[in-house]
JSON list of C-alpha atoms in Angstrom, two decimals:
[
{"chain": "A", "resi": 14, "resn": "MET", "atom": "CA", "xyz": [-83.21, 78.78, -6.26]},
{"chain": "A", "resi": 15, "resn": "TRP", "atom": "CA", "xyz": [-81.90, 78.07, -2.67]},
{"chain": "A", "resi": 16, "resn": "SER", "atom": "CA", "xyz": [-84.98, 77.35, -0.93]},
{"chain": "A", "resi": 17, "resn": "GLY", "atom": "CA", "xyz": [-85.73, 74.26, -4.15]},
{"chain": "A", "resi": 18, "resn": "VAL", "atom": "CA", "xyz": [-83.07, 72.57, -3.14]},
{"chain": "A", "resi": 19, "resn": "GLY", "atom": "CA", "xyz": [-83.22, 72.69, 0.43]},
{"chain": "A", "resi": 20, "resn": "LEU", "atom": "CA", "xyz": [-86.87, 71.29, 0.38]},
{"chain": "A", "resi": 21, "resn": "ALA", "atom": "CA", "xyz": [-85.44, 68.30, -2.57]},
{"chain": "A", "resi": 22, "resn": "VAL", "atom": "CA", "xyz": [-82.71, 67.78, 0.15]},
{"chain": "A", "resi": 23, "resn": "GLY", "atom": "CA", "xyz": [-85.08, 67.52, 3.05]},
{"chain": "A", "resi": 24, "resn": "ILE", "atom": "CA", "xyz": [-87.64, 65.07, 1.09]},
{"chain": "A", "resi": 25, "resn": "SER", "atom": "CA", "xyz": [-84.51, 62.73, 0.42]},
{"chain": "A", "resi": 26, "resn": "VAL", "atom": "CA", "xyz": [-83.16, 62.61, 4.02]},
{"chain": "A", "resi": 27, "resn": "ALA", "atom": "CA", "xyz": [-86.59, 61.97, 5.08]},
{"chain": "A", "resi": 28, "resn": "THR", "atom": "CA", "xyz": [-87.35, 59.01, 2.01]},
{"chain": "A", "resi": 29, "resn": "GLY", "atom": "CA", "xyz": [-83.50, 57.80, 2.98]},
{"chain": "A", "resi": 30, "resn": "VAL", "atom": "CA", "xyz": [-85.34, 57.64, 6.70]},
{"chain": "A", "resi": 31, "resn": "VAL", "atom": "CA", "xyz": [-88.56, 55.90, 5.40]},
{"chain": "A", "resi": 32, "resn": "VAL", "atom": "CA", "xyz": [-87.20, 53.39, 3.60]},
{"chain": "A", "resi": 33, "resn": "HIS", "atom": "CA", "xyz": [-83.99, 52.46, 6.32]},
{"chain": "A", "resi": 34, "resn": "THR", "atom": "CA", "xyz": [-86.49, 52.47, 8.74]},
{"chain": "A", "resi": 35, "resn": "THR", "atom": "CA", "xyz": [-88.35, 50.00, 7.30]},
{"chain": "A", "resi": 36, "resn": "VAL", "atom": "CA", "xyz": [-85.62, 47.32, 5.56]},
{"chain": "A", "resi": 37, "resn": "ALA", "atom": "CA", "xyz": [-84.66, 47.58, 10.02]},
{"chain": "A", "resi": 38, "resn": "GLU", "atom": "CA", "xyz": [-87.42, 46.23, 11.17]},
{"chain": "A", "resi": 39, "resn": "LEU", "atom": "CA", "xyz": [-87.12, 42.44, 8.52]},
{"chain": "A", "resi": 40, "resn": "GLU", "atom": "CA", "xyz": [-85.17, 39.88, 9.70]},
{"chain": "A", "resi": 41, "resn": "GLY", "atom": "CA", "xyz": [-83.75, 36.48, 7.94]},
{"chain": "A", "resi": 42, "resn": "THR", "atom": "CA", "xyz": [-84.45, 36.11, 4.96]},
{"chain": "A", "resi": 43, "resn": "ALA", "atom": "CA", "xyz": [-87.18, 39.13, 4.56]},
{"chain": "A", "resi": 44, "resn": "GLU", "atom": "CA", "xyz": [-83.88, 41.48, 5.73]},
{"chain": "A", "resi": 45, "resn": "MET", "atom": "CA", "xyz": [-81.72, 39.76, 2.95]},
{"chain": "A", "resi": 46, "resn": "ARG", "atom": "CA", "xyz": [-84.39, 39.95, 0.04]},
{"chain": "A", "resi": 47, "resn": "ALA", "atom": "CA", "xyz": [-84.26, 43.64, 0.89]},
{"chain": "A", "resi": 48, "resn": "PHE", "atom": "CA", "xyz": [-80.93, 44.31, 1.10]},
{"chain": "A", "resi": 49, "resn": "ALA", "atom": "CA", "xyz": [-80.82, 42.65, -2.86]},
{"chain": "A", "resi": 50, "resn": "VAL", "atom": "CA", "xyz": [-83.55, 44.08, -4.09]},
{"chain": "A", "resi": 51, "resn": "ILE", "atom": "CA", "xyz": [-81.49, 47.64, -2.64]},
{"chain": "A", "resi": 52, "resn": "ALA", "atom": "CA", "xyz": [-77.99, 46.83, -4.02]},
{"chain": "A", "resi": 53, "resn": "LEU", "atom": "CA", "xyz": [-79.82, 45.74, -6.91]},
{"chain": "A", "resi": 54, "resn": "SER", "atom": "CA", "xyz": [-81.91, 48.95, -7.77]},
{"chain": "A", "resi": 55, "resn": "ALA", "atom": "CA", "xyz": [-78.30, 50.98, -6.81]},
{"chain": "A", "resi": 56, "resn": "VAL", "atom": "CA", "xyz": [-76.51, 49.00, -9.47]},
{"chain": "A", "resi": 57, "resn": "VAL", "atom": "CA", "xyz": [-79.48, 49.79, -12.19]},
{"chain": "A", "resi": 58, "resn": "VAL", "atom": "CA", "xyz": [-79.11, 53.51, -11.58]},
{"chain": "A", "resi": 59, "resn": "LEU", "atom": "CA", "xyz": [-75.80, 53.55, -11.25]},
{"chain": "A", "resi": 60, "resn": "THR", "atom": "CA", "xyz": [-75.06, 51.69, -14.52]},
{"chain": "A", "resi": 61, "resn": "TRP", "atom": "CA", "xyz": [-76.98, 54.62, -15.98]},
{"chain": "A", "resi": 62, "resn": "MET", "atom": "CA", "xyz": [-75.79, 57.04, -14.04]},
{"chain": "A", "resi": 63, "resn": "VAL", "atom": "CA", "xyz": [-72.45, 56.81, -15.73]},
{"chain": "A", "resi": 64, "resn": "PHE", "atom": "CA", "xyz": [-73.64, 56.14, -18.76]},
{"chain": "A", "resi": 65, "resn": "TRP", "atom": "CA", "xyz": [-75.38, 59.57, -18.80]},
{"chain": "A", "resi": 66, "resn": "MET", "atom": "CA", "xyz": [-72.26, 61.39, -17.15]},
{"chain": "A", "resi": 67, "resn": "ARG", "atom": "CA", "xyz": [-70.36, 59.93, -20.60]},
{"chain": "A", "resi": 68, "resn": "THR", "atom": "CA", "xyz": [-72.86, 61.50, -23.05]},
{"chain": "A", "resi": 69, "resn": "HIS", "atom": "CA", "xyz": [-73.19, 64.65, -21.19]},
{"chain": "A", "resi": 70, "resn": "ALA", "atom": "CA", "xyz": [-69.91, 65.29, -19.67]},
{"chain": "A", "resi": 71, "resn": "ARG", "atom": "CA", "xyz": [-68.99, 67.77, -22.71]},
{"chain": "A", "resi": 72, "resn": "VAL", "atom": "CA", "xyz": [-72.05, 69.95, -22.34]},
{"chain": "A", "resi": 73, "resn": "ILE", "atom": "CA", "xyz": [-73.37, 69.64, -18.71]},
{"chain": "A", "resi": 74, "resn": "LYS", "atom": "CA", "xyz": [-72.57, 73.18, -17.93]},
{"chain": "A", "resi": 75, "resn": "GLY", "atom": "CA", "xyz": [-73.45, 74.66, -20.50]},
{"chain": "A", "resi": 76, "resn": "GLU", "atom": "CA", "xyz": [-77.26, 72.70, -20.87]},
{"chain": "A", "resi": 77, "resn": "LEU", "atom": "CA", "xyz": [-78.01, 73.67, -16.95]},
{"chain": "A", "resi": 78, "resn": "GLN", "atom": "CA", "xyz": [-76.65, 77.71, -17.95]},
{"chain": "A", "resi": 79, "resn": "HIS", "atom": "CA", "xyz": [-79.51, 76.93, -20.55]},
{"chain": "A", "resi": 80, "resn": "SER", "atom": "CA", "xyz": [-81.94, 76.61, -18.28]},
{"chain": "A", "resi": 81, "resn": "ILE", "atom": "CA", "xyz": [-81.10, 79.10, -15.96]},
{"chain": "A", "resi": 82, "resn": "ASP", "atom": "CA", "xyz": [-81.63, 81.92, -19.06]},
{"chain": "A", "resi": 83, "resn": "ALA", "atom": "CA", "xyz": [-84.59, 80.66, -20.57]},
{"chain": "A", "resi": 84, "resn": "ALA", "atom": "CA", "xyz": [-86.58, 80.26, -16.77]},
{"chain": "A", "resi": 85, "resn": "VAL", "atom": "CA", "xyz": [-84.86, 84.51, -16.97]},
{"chain": "A", "resi": 86, "resn": "SER", "atom": "CA", "xyz": [-86.32, 84.96, -20.26]},
{"chain": "A", "resi": 87, "resn": "ARG", "atom": "CA", "xyz": [-89.95, 84.32, -19.21]},
{"chain": "A", "resi": 88, "resn": "GLY", "atom": "CA", "xyz": [-89.62, 87.72, -16.98]},
{"chain": "A", "resi": 89, "resn": "ARG", "atom": "CA", "xyz": [-93.14, 86.27, -15.03]},
{"chain": "A", "resi": 90, "resn": "GLY", "atom": "CA", "xyz": [-92.64, 83.32, -12.70]},
{"chain": "A", "resi": 91, "resn": "ILE", "atom": "CA", "xyz": [-88.83, 83.77, -12.87]},
{"chain": "A", "resi": 92, "resn": "TRP", "atom": "CA", "xyz": [-88.29, 83.11, -9.28]},
{"chain": "A", "resi": 93, "resn": "TRP", "atom": "CA", "xyz": [-90.81, 79.85, -9.32]},
{"chain": "A", "resi": 94, "resn": "ALA", "atom": "CA", "xyz": [-89.03, 78.71, -11.81]},
{"chain": "A", "resi": 95, "resn": "VAL", "atom": "CA", "xyz": [-86.12, 78.10, -11.13]},
{"chain": "A", "resi": 96, "resn": "ILE", "atom": "CA", "xyz": [-86.49, 76.42, -7.85]},
{"chain": "A", "resi": 97, "resn": "LEU", "atom": "CA", "xyz": [-88.58, 73.70, -9.19]},
{"chain": "A", "resi": 98, "resn": "ALA", "atom": "CA", "xyz": [-85.76, 73.62, -11.84]},
{"chain": "A", "resi": 99, "resn": "SER", "atom": "CA", "xyz": [-83.86, 73.42, -8.53]},
{"chain": "A", "resi": 100, "resn": "PHE", "atom": "CA", "xyz": [-86.28, 71.32, -7.08]},
{"chain": "A", "resi": 101, "resn": "PHE", "atom": "CA", "xyz": [-86.44, 68.39, -9.47]},
{"chain": "A", "resi": 102, "resn": "ALA", "atom": "CA", "xyz": [-82.75, 68.32, -10.66]},
{"chain": "A", "resi": 103, "resn": "VAL", "atom": "CA", "xyz": [-81.73, 68.13, -7.17]},
{"chain": "A", "resi": 104, "resn": "LEU", "atom": "CA", "xyz": [-84.36, 65.73, -5.72]},
{"chain": "A", "resi": 105, "resn": "ARG", "atom": "CA", "xyz": [-83.23, 63.30, -8.31]},
{"chain": "A", "resi": 106, "resn": "GLU", "atom": "CA", "xyz": [-80.18, 63.26, -7.01]},
{"chain": "A", "resi": 107, "resn": "GLY", "atom": "CA", "xyz": [-80.42, 63.46, -4.09]},
{"chain": "A", "resi": 108, "resn": "ILE", "atom": "CA", "xyz": [-82.82, 60.13, -4.14]},
{"chain": "A", "resi": 109, "resn": "GLU", "atom": "CA", "xyz": [-80.64, 58.50, -5.71]},
{"chain": "A", "resi": 110, "resn": "ALA", "atom": "CA", "xyz": [-77.89, 59.38, -3.10]},
{"chain": "A", "resi": 111, "resn": "ALA", "atom": "CA", "xyz": [-80.53, 57.56, -0.31]},
{"chain": "A", "resi": 112, "resn": "LEU", "atom": "CA", "xyz": [-80.25, 54.84, -2.41]},
{"chain": "A", "resi": 113, "resn": "PHE", "atom": "CA", "xyz": [-76.15, 54.42, -2.89]},
{"chain": "A", "resi": 114, "resn": "LEU", "atom": "CA", "xyz": [-75.81, 54.64, 0.80]},
{"chain": "A", "resi": 115, "resn": "MET", "atom": "CA", "xyz": [-77.89, 52.19, 1.61]},
{"chain": "A", "resi": 116, "resn": "ALA", "atom": "CA", "xyz": [-76.65, 49.90, -0.17]},
{"chain": "A", "resi": 117, "resn": "ALA", "atom": "CA", "xyz": [-73.94, 50.98, 0.74]},
{"chain": "A", "resi": 118, "resn": "ALA", "atom": "CA", "xyz": [-74.74, 49.98, 4.75]},
{"chain": "A", "resi": 119, "resn": "THR", "atom": "CA", "xyz": [-76.13, 46.81, 3.97]},
{"chain": "A", "resi": 120, "resn": "ALA", "atom": "CA", "xyz": [-72.41, 46.57, 4.91]},
{"chain": "A", "resi": 121, "resn": "ASP", "atom": "CA", "xyz": [-73.30, 46.65, 8.86]},
{"chain": "A", "resi": 122, "resn": "SER", "atom": "CA", "xyz": [-70.73, 50.45, 9.00]},
{"chain": "A", "resi": 123, "resn": "GLY", "atom": "CA", "xyz": [-73.86, 52.73, 9.06]},
{"chain": "A", "resi": 124, "resn": "THR", "atom": "CA", "xyz": [-71.50, 55.15, 10.55]},
{"chain": "A", "resi": 125, "resn": "ALA", "atom": "CA", "xyz": [-68.10, 54.91, 8.39]},
{"chain": "A", "resi": 126, "resn": "VAL", "atom": "CA", "xyz": [-70.57, 55.44, 5.26]},
{"chain": "A", "resi": 127, "resn": "LEU", "atom": "CA", "xyz": [-72.74, 58.01, 7.23]},
{"chain": "A", "resi": 128, "resn": "ILE", "atom": "CA", "xyz": [-69.73, 59.87, 7.32]},
{"chain": "A", "resi": 129, "resn": "GLY", "atom": "CA", "xyz": [-68.02, 59.18, 3.95]},
{"chain": "A", "resi": 130, "resn": "GLY", "atom": "CA", "xyz": [-72.02, 60.15, 2.53]},
{"chain": "A", "resi": 131, "resn": "MET", "atom": "CA", "xyz": [-70.92, 63.82, 4.44]},
{"chain": "A", "resi": 132, "resn": "ILE", "atom": "CA", "xyz": [-67.97, 64.01, 2.85]},
{"chain": "A", "resi": 133, "resn": "GLY", "atom": "CA", "xyz": [-69.04, 63.81, -0.58]},
{"chain": "A", "resi": 134, "resn": "LEU", "atom": "CA", "xyz": [-71.54, 65.97, -0.25]},
{"chain": "A", "resi": 135, "resn": "ALA", "atom": "CA", "xyz": [-69.56, 68.38, 0.97]},
{"chain": "A", "resi": 136, "resn": "ILE", "atom": "CA", "xyz": [-66.99, 67.63, -2.25]},
{"chain": "A", "resi": 137, "resn": "ALA", "atom": "CA", "xyz": [-70.28, 67.53, -3.88]},
{"chain": "A", "resi": 138, "resn": "ILE", "atom": "CA", "xyz": [-71.32, 71.29, -3.06]},
{"chain": "A", "resi": 139, "resn": "VAL", "atom": "CA", "xyz": [-67.41, 72.46, -3.57]},
{"chain": "A", "resi": 140, "resn": "ALA", "atom": "CA", "xyz": [-67.77, 71.08, -7.24]},
{"chain": "A", "resi": 141, "resn": "GLY", "atom": "CA", "xyz": [-70.92, 72.32, -7.81]},
{"chain": "A", "resi": 142, "resn": "TYR", "atom": "CA", "xyz": [-69.81, 76.01, -6.41]},
{"chain": "A", "resi": 143, "resn": "LEU", "atom": "CA", "xyz": [-66.60, 75.98, -9.12]},
{"chain": "A", "resi": 144, "resn": "VAL", "atom": "CA", "xyz": [-69.25, 74.54, -12.01]},
{"chain": "A", "resi": 145, "resn": "VAL", "atom": "CA", "xyz": [-71.02, 77.76, -12.09]},
{"chain": "A", "resi": 146, "resn": "LEU", "atom": "CA", "xyz": [-68.41, 80.58, -11.24]},
{"chain": "A", "resi": 147, "resn": "GLY", "atom": "CA", "xyz": [-65.57, 78.87, -13.20]},
{"chain": "A", "resi": 148, "resn": "GLY", "atom": "CA", "xyz": [-67.38, 75.89, -15.37]},
{"chain": "A", "resi": 149, "resn": "LYS", "atom": "CA", "xyz": [-65.36, 76.57, -18.38]},
{"chain": "A", "resi": 150, "resn": "ARG", "atom": "CA", "xyz": [-61.74, 76.21, -16.94]},
{"chain": "A", "resi": 151, "resn": "LEU", "atom": "CA", "xyz": [-63.52, 72.74, -14.97]},
{"chain": "A", "resi": 152, "resn": "PRO", "atom": "CA", "xyz": [-62.63, 69.69, -16.84]},
{"chain": "A", "resi": 153, "resn": "MET", "atom": "CA", "xyz": [-65.34, 68.14, -16.93]},
{"chain": "A", "resi": 154, "resn": "SER", "atom": "CA", "xyz": [-65.28, 65.14, -19.23]},
{"chain": "A", "resi": 155, "resn": "LYS", "atom": "CA", "xyz": [-61.87, 64.29, -16.92]},
{"chain": "A", "resi": 156, "resn": "PHE", "atom": "CA", "xyz": [-64.25, 64.64, -14.35]},
{"chain": "A", "resi": 157, "resn": "PHE", "atom": "CA", "xyz": [-67.01, 62.44, -14.50]},
{"chain": "A", "resi": 158, "resn": "ARG", "atom": "CA", "xyz": [-64.48, 60.31, -16.65]},
{"chain": "A", "resi": 159, "resn": "VAL", "atom": "CA", "xyz": [-62.85, 59.53, -12.81]},
{"chain": "A", "resi": 160, "resn": "THR", "atom": "CA", "xyz": [-65.85, 59.49, -10.92]},
{"chain": "A", "resi": 161, "resn": "GLY", "atom": "CA", "xyz": [-68.07, 57.32, -13.56]},
{"chain": "A", "resi": 162, "resn": "VAL", "atom": "CA", "xyz": [-65.25, 53.99, -12.83]},
{"chain": "A", "resi": 163, "resn": "MET", "atom": "CA", "xyz": [-65.38, 55.50, -9.11]},
{"chain": "A", "resi": 164, "resn": "LEU", "atom": "CA", "xyz": [-69.03, 53.95, -9.19]},
{"chain": "A", "resi": 165, "resn": "ILE", "atom": "CA", "xyz": [-68.54, 51.31, -11.68]},
{"chain": "A", "resi": 166, "resn": "VAL", "atom": "CA", "xyz": [-65.96, 49.45, -9.51]},
{"chain": "A", "resi": 167, "resn": "PHE", "atom": "CA", "xyz": [-68.39, 50.83, -6.34]},
{"chain": "A", "resi": 168, "resn": "ALA", "atom": "CA", "xyz": [-71.53, 48.90, -9.04]},
{"chain": "A", "resi": 169, "resn": "ALA", "atom": "CA", "xyz": [-69.58, 46.03, -9.32]},
{"chain": "A", "resi": 170, "resn": "GLY", "atom": "CA", "xyz": [-69.21, 45.80, -5.65]},
{"chain": "A", "resi": 171, "resn": "LEU", "atom": "CA", "xyz": [-72.84, 46.33, -5.20]},
{"chain": "A", "resi": 172, "resn": "LEU", "atom": "CA", "xyz": [-73.98, 43.12, -7.73]},
{"chain": "A", "resi": 173, "resn": "SER", "atom": "CA", "xyz": [-71.72, 40.86, -5.87]},
{"chain": "A", "resi": 174, "resn": "ARG", "atom": "CA", "xyz": [-73.17, 41.33, -2.50]},
{"chain": "A", "resi": 175, "resn": "SER", "atom": "CA", "xyz": [-77.27, 40.91, -4.22]},
{"chain": "A", "resi": 176, "resn": "VAL", "atom": "CA", "xyz": [-75.24, 37.80, -5.16]},
{"chain": "A", "resi": 177, "resn": "LEU", "atom": "CA", "xyz": [-74.27, 37.14, -1.60]},
{"chain": "A", "resi": 178, "resn": "PHE", "atom": "CA", "xyz": [-77.49, 38.56, -0.31]},
{"chain": "A", "resi": 179, "resn": "LEU", "atom": "CA", "xyz": [-79.93, 36.05, -2.43]},
{"chain": "A", "resi": 180, "resn": "GLN", "atom": "CA", "xyz": [-77.31, 33.29, -1.53]},
{"chain": "A", "resi": 181, "resn": "THR", "atom": "CA", "xyz": [-77.89, 33.58, 2.33]},
{"chain": "A", "resi": 182, "resn": "ALA", "atom": "CA", "xyz": [-82.28, 34.22, 1.76]},
{"chain": "A", "resi": 183, "resn": "GLY", "atom": "CA", "xyz": [-81.40, 30.61, -0.38]},
{"chain": "A", "resi": 184, "resn": "ASP", "atom": "CA", "xyz": [-83.26, 32.10, -3.65]},
{"chain": "A", "resi": 185, "resn": "LEU", "atom": "CA", "xyz": [-79.97, 31.22, -5.55]},
{"chain": "A", "resi": 186, "resn": "GLY", "atom": "CA", "xyz": [-77.52, 28.14, -5.18]},
{"chain": "A", "resi": 187, "resn": "SER", "atom": "CA", "xyz": [-73.45, 28.09, -5.74]},
{"chain": "A", "resi": 188, "resn": "LEU", "atom": "CA", "xyz": [-71.57, 25.81, -7.33]},
{"chain": "A", "resi": 189, "resn": "TRP", "atom": "CA", "xyz": [-68.77, 26.69, -5.01]},
{"chain": "A", "resi": 190, "resn": "ASP", "atom": "CA", "xyz": [-69.29, 28.76, -2.29]},
{"chain": "A", "resi": 191, "resn": "SER", "atom": "CA", "xyz": [-65.89, 29.27, -1.46]},
{"chain": "A", "resi": 192, "resn": "VAL", "atom": "CA", "xyz": [-63.36, 30.42, -4.20]},
{"chain": "A", "resi": 193, "resn": "TYR", "atom": "CA", "xyz": [-61.11, 31.34, -1.69]},
{"chain": "A", "resi": 194, "resn": "ASP", "atom": "CA", "xyz": [-60.85, 31.72, 1.94]},
{"chain": "A", "resi": 195, "resn": "LEU", "atom": "CA", "xyz": [-59.21, 35.04, 3.78]},
{"chain": "A", "resi": 196, "resn": "ASN", "atom": "CA", "xyz": [-61.17, 35.00, 7.03]},
{"chain": "A", "resi": 197, "resn": "ALA", "atom": "CA", "xyz": [-57.98, 34.05, 8.92]},
{"chain": "A", "resi": 198, "resn": "HIS", "atom": "CA", "xyz": [-56.76, 37.41, 8.20]},
{"chain": "A", "resi": 199, "resn": "THR", "atom": "CA", "xyz": [-58.84, 39.60, 10.64]},
{"chain": "A", "resi": 200, "resn": "TRP", "atom": "CA", "xyz": [-57.65, 42.49, 9.07]},
{"chain": "A", "resi": 201, "resn": "LEU", "atom": "CA", "xyz": [-59.68, 41.90, 5.91]},
{"chain": "A", "resi": 202, "resn": "THR", "atom": "CA", "xyz": [-62.38, 40.77, 7.88]},
{"chain": "A", "resi": 203, "resn": "ILE", "atom": "CA", "xyz": [-65.48, 43.27, 8.44]},
{"chain": "A", "resi": 204, "resn": "GLU", "atom": "CA", "xyz": [-64.23, 42.73, 12.08]},
{"chain": "A", "resi": 205, "resn": "SER", "atom": "CA", "xyz": [-61.77, 45.23, 11.28]},
{"chain": "A", "resi": 206, "resn": "GLU", "atom": "CA", "xyz": [-62.57, 49.18, 10.30]},
{"chain": "A", "resi": 207, "resn": "PHE", "atom": "CA", "xyz": [-60.31, 48.56, 6.73]},
{"chain": "A", "resi": 208, "resn": "GLY", "atom": "CA", "xyz": [-62.58, 45.25, 5.68]},
{"chain": "A", "resi": 209, "resn": "LEU", "atom": "CA", "xyz": [-65.54, 47.37, 7.01]},
{"chain": "A", "resi": 210, "resn": "PHE", "atom": "CA", "xyz": [-64.80, 49.99, 4.49]},
{"chain": "A", "resi": 211, "resn": "LEU", "atom": "CA", "xyz": [-63.44, 46.96, 1.50]},
{"chain": "A", "resi": 212, "resn": "THR", "atom": "CA", "xyz": [-66.86, 45.32, 1.72]},
{"chain": "A", "resi": 213, "resn": "ALA", "atom": "CA", "xyz": [-68.86, 48.45, 1.59]},
{"chain": "A", "resi": 214, "resn": "MET", "atom": "CA", "xyz": [-66.98, 50.51, -1.64]},
{"chain": "A", "resi": 215, "resn": "VAL", "atom": "CA", "xyz": [-65.87, 47.57, -3.60]},
{"chain": "A", "resi": 216, "resn": "GLY", "atom": "CA", "xyz": [-67.36, 45.02, -1.65]},
{"chain": "A", "resi": 217, "resn": "TRP", "atom": "CA", "xyz": [-64.83, 42.76, -0.87]},
{"chain": "A", "resi": 218, "resn": "ASP", "atom": "CA", "xyz": [-65.44, 39.35, 0.85]},
{"chain": "A", "resi": 219, "resn": "THR", "atom": "CA", "xyz": [-63.09, 36.88, 2.27]},
{"chain": "A", "resi": 220, "resn": "ARG", "atom": "CA", "xyz": [-64.77, 33.96, 1.41]},
{"chain": "A", "resi": 221, "resn": "PRO", "atom": "CA", "xyz": [-66.86, 34.23, -2.05]},
{"chain": "A", "resi": 222, "resn": "SER", "atom": "CA", "xyz": [-68.79, 32.48, -4.09]},
{"chain": "A", "resi": 223, "resn": "ILE", "atom": "CA", "xyz": [-67.81, 31.56, -7.70]},
{"chain": "A", "resi": 224, "resn": "GLU", "atom": "CA", "xyz": [-71.61, 32.83, -9.23]},
{"chain": "A", "resi": 225, "resn": "GLN", "atom": "CA", "xyz": [-70.06, 36.46, -6.52]},
{"chain": "A", "resi": 226, "resn": "VAL", "atom": "CA", "xyz": [-66.72, 36.66, -8.56]},
{"chain": "A", "resi": 227, "resn": "VAL", "atom": "CA", "xyz": [-67.65, 36.44, -12.09]},
{"chain": "A", "resi": 228, "resn": "VAL", "atom": "CA", "xyz": [-70.74, 38.15, -11.63]},
{"chain": "A", "resi": 229, "resn": "HIS", "atom": "CA", "xyz": [-68.40, 40.86, -9.92]},
{"chain": "A", "resi": 230, "resn": "LEU", "atom": "CA", "xyz": [-65.40, 40.42, -12.42]},
{"chain": "A", "resi": 231, "resn": "GLY", "atom": "CA", "xyz": [-68.04, 40.82, -15.34]},
{"chain": "A", "resi": 232, "resn": "TYR", "atom": "CA", "xyz": [-69.48, 43.86, -15.01]},
{"chain": "A", "resi": 233, "resn": "LEU", "atom": "CA", "xyz": [-66.45, 45.57, -14.09]},
{"chain": "A", "resi": 234, "resn": "LEU", "atom": "CA", "xyz": [-64.75, 44.19, -17.39]},
{"chain": "A", "resi": 235, "resn": "THR", "atom": "CA", "xyz": [-67.94, 45.10, -19.81]},
{"chain": "A", "resi": 236, "resn": "VAL", "atom": "CA", "xyz": [-69.57, 48.08, -18.20]},
{"chain": "A", "resi": 237, "resn": "GLY", "atom": "CA", "xyz": [-65.36, 49.50, -17.64]},
{"chain": "A", "resi": 238, "resn": "TYR", "atom": "CA", "xyz": [-64.44, 48.61, -21.50]},
{"chain": "A", "resi": 239, "resn": "LEU", "atom": "CA", "xyz": [-67.95, 50.42, -22.14]},
{"chain": "A", "resi": 240, "resn": "PHE", "atom": "CA", "xyz": [-67.20, 53.11, -20.48]},
{"chain": "A", "resi": 241, "resn": "LEU", "atom": "CA", "xyz": [-63.99, 54.09, -21.21]},
{"chain": "A", "resi": 242, "resn": "ARG", "atom": "CA", "xyz": [-63.90, 53.06, -24.67]},
{"chain": "A", "resi": 243, "resn": "ARG", "atom": "CA", "xyz": [-63.91, 55.71, -27.80]},
{"chain": "A", "resi": 244, "resn": "PRO", "atom": "CA", "xyz": [-66.65, 56.53, -29.33]},
{"chain": "A", "resi": 245, "resn": "LYS", "atom": "CA", "xyz": [-66.89, 55.39, -32.89]},
{"chain": "A", "resi": 246, "resn": "ALA", "atom": "CA", "xyz": [-66.33, 58.65, -35.27]},
{"chain": "A", "resi": 247, "resn": "THR", "atom": "CA", "xyz": [-69.22, 59.38, -37.85]},
{"chain": "A", "resi": 248, "resn": "GLY", "atom": "CA", "xyz": [-68.80, 61.25, -41.16]},
{"chain": "A", "resi": 249, "resn": "THR", "atom": "CA", "xyz": [-70.71, 63.66, -39.97]},
{"chain": "A", "resi": 250, "resn": "ALA", "atom": "CA", "xyz": [-67.71, 66.15, -38.16]},
{"chain": "A", "resi": 251, "resn": "PRO", "atom": "CA", "xyz": [-64.73, 65.46, -42.04]},
{"chain": "A", "resi": 252, "resn": "ARG", "atom": "CA", "xyz": [-67.70, 66.21, -44.37]},
{"chain": "A", "resi": 253, "resn": "GLY", "atom": "CA", "xyz": [-68.34, 69.38, -42.85]},
{"chain": "A", "resi": 254, "resn": "ARG", "atom": "CA", "xyz": [-65.00, 69.87, -42.21]},
{"chain": "A", "resi": 255, "resn": "GLN", "atom": "CA", "xyz": [-64.75, 68.98, -46.13]},
{"chain": "A", "resi": 256, "resn": "ALA", "atom": "CA", "xyz": [-67.51, 71.85, -46.73]},
{"chain": "A", "resi": 257, "resn": "ALA", "atom": "CA", "xyz": [-65.98, 74.11, -45.39]},
{"chain": "A", "resi": 258, "resn": "ALA", "atom": "CA", "xyz": [-62.53, 73.90, -46.32]},
{"chain": "A", "resi": 259, "resn": "GLU", "atom": "CA", "xyz": [-64.03, 73.87, -50.55]},
{"chain": "A", "resi": 260, "resn": "THR", "atom": "CA", "xyz": [-66.27, 77.29, -49.62]},
{"chain": "A", "resi": 261, "resn": "GLY", "atom": "CA", "xyz": [-63.01, 78.90, -48.28]},
{"chain": "A", "resi": 262, "resn": "ARG", "atom": "CA", "xyz": [-61.57, 77.64, -52.42]},
{"chain": "A", "resi": 263, "resn": "ASP", "atom": "CA", "xyz": [-64.41, 79.14, -53.73]}
]
């Protein structure tokens, strides 16, 4: 299994390096457009991920265990089956992580993003270990709800920055290019570590356009509401309980 995980991690890192090197060679308008594409791609993947987590939070450990058990039950090729399953699972997540980190690094805080990525990797390893060994006691639903909200906040910031990149490239105009201006406060700008952190994590801008503000708040409120709302109750469960009760009375 670990050989599949290691190979997937290596390919993910290589993918990130290749894309980062390619983008680093761009300048001016081409660079801004590339940043916009990366940010928008990350927003799409993040949005899909948070709703996938919302749907599968309660069954993710069971599905993982079922996949492993199915591979074991085949007998022949057991190790290859497990290796391939771990390879494709980690590869998908690894490429997504590389995309997210590159999108965050568009705030010119590459070192901080790298450190944050390493910390996140360490936390993910610990969380995965807990899921495998004691997943029944780990509140997966609450865990994915908290991480989902964090990803939504991050995605809203990326969407806002993608608007900024397109406006800087001249591909998108603005009706109001300065809703407020806080550049006088240096500690809030990218000249400070705190400002860099806010920019990378939540898409903070000390001088945003009206389009950035509308897109940021619109995504945050809409997607946040859809993610946090309770699923509509269906009549299946009550009918099932009623049938069981009637059977018991008989």
